[in-house]
Coordinates of C-alpha atoms and ligand atoms in Angstrom, one line a residue:
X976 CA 63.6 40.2 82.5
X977 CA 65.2 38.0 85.1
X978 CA 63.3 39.7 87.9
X979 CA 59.9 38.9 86.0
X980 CA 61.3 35.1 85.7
X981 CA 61.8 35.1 89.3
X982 CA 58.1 36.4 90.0
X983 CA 56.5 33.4 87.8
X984 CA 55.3 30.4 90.3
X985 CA 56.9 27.5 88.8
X986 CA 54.1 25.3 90.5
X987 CA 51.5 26.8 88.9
X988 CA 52.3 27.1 85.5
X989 CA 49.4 27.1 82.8
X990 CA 49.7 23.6 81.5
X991 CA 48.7 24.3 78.1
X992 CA 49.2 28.2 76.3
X993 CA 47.4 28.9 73.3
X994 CA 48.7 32.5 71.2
X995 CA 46.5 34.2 68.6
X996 CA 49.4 35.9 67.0
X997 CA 47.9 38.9 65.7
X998 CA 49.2 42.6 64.9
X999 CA 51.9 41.9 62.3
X1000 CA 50.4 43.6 59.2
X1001 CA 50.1 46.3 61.3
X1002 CA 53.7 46.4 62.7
X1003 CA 54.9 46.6 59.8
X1004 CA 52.6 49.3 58.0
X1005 CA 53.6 51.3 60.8
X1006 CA 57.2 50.8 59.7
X1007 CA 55.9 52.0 56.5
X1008 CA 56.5 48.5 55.1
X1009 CA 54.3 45.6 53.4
X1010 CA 52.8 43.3 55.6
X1011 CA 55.2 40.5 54.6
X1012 CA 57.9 42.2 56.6
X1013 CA 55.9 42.1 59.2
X1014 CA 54.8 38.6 59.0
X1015 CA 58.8 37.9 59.1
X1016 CA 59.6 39.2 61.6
X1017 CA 56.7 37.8 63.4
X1018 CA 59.1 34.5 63.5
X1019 CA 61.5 35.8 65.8
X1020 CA 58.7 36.3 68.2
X1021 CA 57.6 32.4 67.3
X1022 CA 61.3 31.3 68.5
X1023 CA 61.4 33.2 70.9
X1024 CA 57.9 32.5 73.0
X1025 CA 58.7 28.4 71.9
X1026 CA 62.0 28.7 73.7
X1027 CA 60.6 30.1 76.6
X1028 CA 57.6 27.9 76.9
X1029 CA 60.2 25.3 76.5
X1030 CA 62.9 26.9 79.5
X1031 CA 59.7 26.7 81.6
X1032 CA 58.4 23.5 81.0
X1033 CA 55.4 24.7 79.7
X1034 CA 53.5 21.0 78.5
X1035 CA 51.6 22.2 75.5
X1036 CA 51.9 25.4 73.4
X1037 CA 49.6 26.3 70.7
X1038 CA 50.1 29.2 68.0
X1039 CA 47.4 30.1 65.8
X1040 CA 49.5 31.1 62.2
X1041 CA 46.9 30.7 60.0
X1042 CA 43.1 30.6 59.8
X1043 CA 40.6 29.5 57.4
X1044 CA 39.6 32.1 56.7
X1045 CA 43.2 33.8 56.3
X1046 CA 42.7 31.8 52.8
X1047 CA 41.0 34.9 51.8
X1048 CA 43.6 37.4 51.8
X1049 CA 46.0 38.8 48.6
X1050 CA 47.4 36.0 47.0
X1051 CA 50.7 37.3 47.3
X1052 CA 49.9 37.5 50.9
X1053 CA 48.9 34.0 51.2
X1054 CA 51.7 32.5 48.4
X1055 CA 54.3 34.3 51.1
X1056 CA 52.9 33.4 54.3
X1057 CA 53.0 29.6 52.7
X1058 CA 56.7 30.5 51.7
X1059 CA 57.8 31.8 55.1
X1060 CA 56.4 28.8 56.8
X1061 CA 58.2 26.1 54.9
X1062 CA 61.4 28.3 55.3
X1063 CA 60.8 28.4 58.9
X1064 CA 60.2 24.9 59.5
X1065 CA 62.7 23.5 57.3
X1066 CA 65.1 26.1 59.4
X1067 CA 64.1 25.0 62.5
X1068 CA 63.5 21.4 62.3
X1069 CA 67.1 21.0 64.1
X1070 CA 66.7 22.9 67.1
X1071 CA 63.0 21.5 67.3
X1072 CA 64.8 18.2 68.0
X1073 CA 67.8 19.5 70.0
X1074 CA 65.4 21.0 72.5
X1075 CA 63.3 18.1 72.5
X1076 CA 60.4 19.5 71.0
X1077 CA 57.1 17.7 69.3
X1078 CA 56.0 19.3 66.7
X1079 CA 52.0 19.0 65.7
X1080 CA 49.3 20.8 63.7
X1081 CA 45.8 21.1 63.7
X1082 CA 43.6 22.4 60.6
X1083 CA 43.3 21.4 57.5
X1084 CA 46.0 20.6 56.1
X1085 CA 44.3 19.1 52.3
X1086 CA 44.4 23.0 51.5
X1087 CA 48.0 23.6 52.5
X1088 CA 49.9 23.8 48.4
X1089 CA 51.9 20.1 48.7
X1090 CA 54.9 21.7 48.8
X1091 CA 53.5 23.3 52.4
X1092 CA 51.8 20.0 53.7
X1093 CA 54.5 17.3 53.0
X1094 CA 57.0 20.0 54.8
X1095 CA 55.0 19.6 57.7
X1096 CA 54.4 16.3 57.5
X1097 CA 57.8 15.8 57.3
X1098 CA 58.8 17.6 60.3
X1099 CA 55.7 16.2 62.4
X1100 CA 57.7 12.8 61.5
X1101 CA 61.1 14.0 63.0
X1102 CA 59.9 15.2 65.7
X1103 CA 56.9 12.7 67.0
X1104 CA 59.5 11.2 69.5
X1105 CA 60.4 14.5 71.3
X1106 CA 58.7 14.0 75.1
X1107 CA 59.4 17.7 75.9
X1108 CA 57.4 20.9 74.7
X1109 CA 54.3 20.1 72.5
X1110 CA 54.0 22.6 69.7
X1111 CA 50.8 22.4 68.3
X1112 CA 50.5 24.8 65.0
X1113 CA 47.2 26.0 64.3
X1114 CA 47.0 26.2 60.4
X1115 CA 44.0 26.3 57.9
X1116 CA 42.3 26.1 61.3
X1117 CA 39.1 27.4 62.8
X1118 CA 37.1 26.1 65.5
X1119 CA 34.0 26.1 63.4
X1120 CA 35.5 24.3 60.7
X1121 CA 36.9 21.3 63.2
X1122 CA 33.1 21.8 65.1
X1123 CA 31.4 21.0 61.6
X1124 CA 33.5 18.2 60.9
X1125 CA 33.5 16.7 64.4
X1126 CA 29.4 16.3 64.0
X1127 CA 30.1 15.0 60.2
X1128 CA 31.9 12.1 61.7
X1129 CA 29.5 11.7 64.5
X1130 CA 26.6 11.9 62.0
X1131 CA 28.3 8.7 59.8
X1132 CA 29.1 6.5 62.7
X1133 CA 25.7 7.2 64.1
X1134 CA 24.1 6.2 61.1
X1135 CA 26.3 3.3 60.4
X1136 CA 25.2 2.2 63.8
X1137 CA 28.7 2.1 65.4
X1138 CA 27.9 4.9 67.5
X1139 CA 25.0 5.7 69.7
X1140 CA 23.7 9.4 70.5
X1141 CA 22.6 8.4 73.7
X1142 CA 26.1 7.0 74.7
X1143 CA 28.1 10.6 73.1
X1144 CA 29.0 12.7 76.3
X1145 CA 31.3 15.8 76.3
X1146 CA 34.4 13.6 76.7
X1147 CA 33.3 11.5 73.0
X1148 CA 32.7 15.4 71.4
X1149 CA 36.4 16.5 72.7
X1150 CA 37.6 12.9 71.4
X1151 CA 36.0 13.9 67.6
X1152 CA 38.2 17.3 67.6
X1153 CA 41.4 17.4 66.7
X1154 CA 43.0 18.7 69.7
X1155 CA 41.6 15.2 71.1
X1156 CA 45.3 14.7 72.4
X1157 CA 45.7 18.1 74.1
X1158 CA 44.7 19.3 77.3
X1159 CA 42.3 22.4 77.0
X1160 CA 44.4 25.8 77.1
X1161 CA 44.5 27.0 80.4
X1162 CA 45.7 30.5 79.2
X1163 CA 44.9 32.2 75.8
X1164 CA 46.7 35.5 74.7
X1165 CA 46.2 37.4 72.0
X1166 CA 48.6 40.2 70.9
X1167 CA 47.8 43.0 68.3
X1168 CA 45.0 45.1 70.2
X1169 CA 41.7 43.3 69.1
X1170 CA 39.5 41.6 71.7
X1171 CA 38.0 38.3 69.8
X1172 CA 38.4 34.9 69.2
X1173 CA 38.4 34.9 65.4
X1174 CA 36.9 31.2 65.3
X1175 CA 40.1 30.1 67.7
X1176 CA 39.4 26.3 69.8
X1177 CA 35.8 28.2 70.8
X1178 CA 35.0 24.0 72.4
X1179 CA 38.7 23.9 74.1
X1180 CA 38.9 28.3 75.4
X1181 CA 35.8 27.1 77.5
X1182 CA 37.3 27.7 81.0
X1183 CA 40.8 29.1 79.6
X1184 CA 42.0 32.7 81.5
X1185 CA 42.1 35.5 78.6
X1186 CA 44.8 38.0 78.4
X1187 CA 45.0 40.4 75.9
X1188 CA 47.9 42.9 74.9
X1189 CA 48.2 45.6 72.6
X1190 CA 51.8 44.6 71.5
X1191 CA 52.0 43.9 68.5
X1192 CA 52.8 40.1 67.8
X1193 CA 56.6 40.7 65.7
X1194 CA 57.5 42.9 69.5
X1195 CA 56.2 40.0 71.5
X1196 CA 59.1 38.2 73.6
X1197 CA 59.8 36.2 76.7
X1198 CA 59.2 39.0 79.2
X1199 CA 55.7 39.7 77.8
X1200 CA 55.2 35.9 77.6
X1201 CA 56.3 36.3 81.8
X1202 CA 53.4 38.8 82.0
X1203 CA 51.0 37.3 81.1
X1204 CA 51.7 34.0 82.8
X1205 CA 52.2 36.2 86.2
X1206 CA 48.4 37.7 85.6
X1207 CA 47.4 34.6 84.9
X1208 CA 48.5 33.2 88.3
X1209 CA 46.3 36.3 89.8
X1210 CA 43.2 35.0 88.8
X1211 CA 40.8 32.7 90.8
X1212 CA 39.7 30.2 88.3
X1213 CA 36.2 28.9 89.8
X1214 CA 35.2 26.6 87.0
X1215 CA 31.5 27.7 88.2
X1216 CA 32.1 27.3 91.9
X1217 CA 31.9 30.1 94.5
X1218 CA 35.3 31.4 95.6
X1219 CA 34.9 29.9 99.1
X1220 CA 34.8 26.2 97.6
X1221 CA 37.7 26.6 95.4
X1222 CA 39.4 27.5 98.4
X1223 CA 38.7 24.4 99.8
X1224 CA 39.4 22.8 97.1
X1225 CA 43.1 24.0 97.2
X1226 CA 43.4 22.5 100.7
X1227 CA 41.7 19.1 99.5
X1228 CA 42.2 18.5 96.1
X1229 CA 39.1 17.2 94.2
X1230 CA 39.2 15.1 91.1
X1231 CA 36.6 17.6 89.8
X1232 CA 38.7 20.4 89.2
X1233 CA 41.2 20.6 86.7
X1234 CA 44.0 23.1 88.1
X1235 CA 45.8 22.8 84.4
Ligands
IPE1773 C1 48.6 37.9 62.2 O1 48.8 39.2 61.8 C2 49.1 36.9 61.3 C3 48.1 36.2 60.4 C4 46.9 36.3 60.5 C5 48.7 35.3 59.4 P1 47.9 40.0 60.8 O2 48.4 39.7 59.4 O3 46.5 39.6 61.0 O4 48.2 41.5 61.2 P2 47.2 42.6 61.4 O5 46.1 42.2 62.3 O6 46.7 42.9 60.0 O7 48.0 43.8 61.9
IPE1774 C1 43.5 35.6 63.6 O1 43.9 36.9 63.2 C2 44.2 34.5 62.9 C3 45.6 34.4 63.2 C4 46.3 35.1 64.0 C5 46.3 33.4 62.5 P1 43.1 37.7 62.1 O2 43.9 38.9 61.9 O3 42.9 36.9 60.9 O4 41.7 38.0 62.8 P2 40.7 39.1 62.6 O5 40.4 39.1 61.1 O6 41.3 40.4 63.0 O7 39.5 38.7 63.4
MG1775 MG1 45.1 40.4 62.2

């Protein structure tokens, strides 16, 4: 593990890491267990890939727990995914501080049972003066549901004349979303096998490096984490240029190009 440490560039670092956890239901069945066990276990991975993002000095890292349309599954499913999440946070709220981590979350959290949201509200309290590692949870989220409500709010301050569409640029849409105060993901893994989005920041992956793994999310640690981030650091990213011009661009740095 050290020597894949050791490969990572520390000066090129993706600035901001977004993770579709995916893959513990089927962890588990293959354990011949529910999908709750799976689900559990899938937070020793979360500790683990926070700590490391945090060791590296990683700026932002955002975990997609639950979506929108997650709401769908078994109750029980649902009721105990709710469960494991205050347990986790109350848990964790400590070492959140120690390390100097800010906790935030994106979705929407009116759906979250009270219990849920005022746990996280709580914690997004204790930990808003933490400068280090931003953890951004992705819960009740989906990019279509922030997309909808972006134009919503758009549409009203438009009509109420506070706004004008010719003044809304790309930079006045990102402000309407609610990763408004994050940088767009520079790197987005997913774990568990499939190859999709599943209605993940589809606005903010616009120029992000994908890397996908079949590892399932509860087996996921630091060293896959090191992976990825070293394939990551492979790529060209050309933002639509030709290869030649980012080159340049390396030796003379333009404004235009965001190297996050
Ligand atoms: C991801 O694992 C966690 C959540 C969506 C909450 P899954 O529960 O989707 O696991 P698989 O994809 O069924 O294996
Ligand atoms: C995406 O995983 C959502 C999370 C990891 C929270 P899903 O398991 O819900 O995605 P699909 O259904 O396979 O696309
Ligand atoms: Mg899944």
């Amino acid at each position: 593990m050290d020597s894949l440490k050791a490969k990572l560039d520390l000066q090129q670092l993706p600035h901001h890491i977004a993770i579709i956890m995916d893959g513990n239901g089927r962890w588990a069945k293959e354990k011949g267990e529910d999908r709750l066990f799976g689900h559990y276990h899938g937070v020793e991975s979360v500790r683990d890939i926070v700590e490391g993002c945090a060791e590296l000095g990683i700026g932002y890292l955002t975990l997609y727990a639950f979506s929108t349309e997650n709401w769908d599954r078994p109750a029980y499913e649902v009721t105990g995914l709710m469960e494991l999440l205050v347990d986790t946070i109350r848990k964790e709220v400590e070492t959140l501080n120690k390390n100097n981590i800010r906790l935030h979350v994106i979705g929407d959290m009116n759906m979250l049972p009270p219990y849920a949201r005022n746990e996280m509200l709580e914690a997004i309290q204790l930990t808003a003066k933490n400068t280090g590692l931003n953890l951004v949870m992705a819960l009740s989220y989906s990019s279509r549901w922030e997309l909808m409500n972006a134009v919503k709010t758009l549409a009203e301050e438009a009509k109420a004349g506070t706004l004008r569409p010719e003044e809304i640029t790309q930079d006045t849409l990102s402000n309407y979303l609610s990763t408004r105060s994050f940088p767009d993901p520079a790197l987005m893994i997913r774990t568990g096998g499939e190859y999709r989005i599943s209605n993940f920041l589809l606005y903010q992956l616009a120029y992000a490096e994908l890397y996908f793994t079949a590892i399932r999310w509860p087996d996921f640690r630091k060293e896959n984490l090191y992976e990825a981030i070293i394939d990551f650091q492979q790529r060209e990213r050309r933002f639509g240029k030709t290869s030649e011009q980012v080159q340049d661009t390396e030796l003379s740095p333009s404004p235009q190009i965001s190297l996050q």
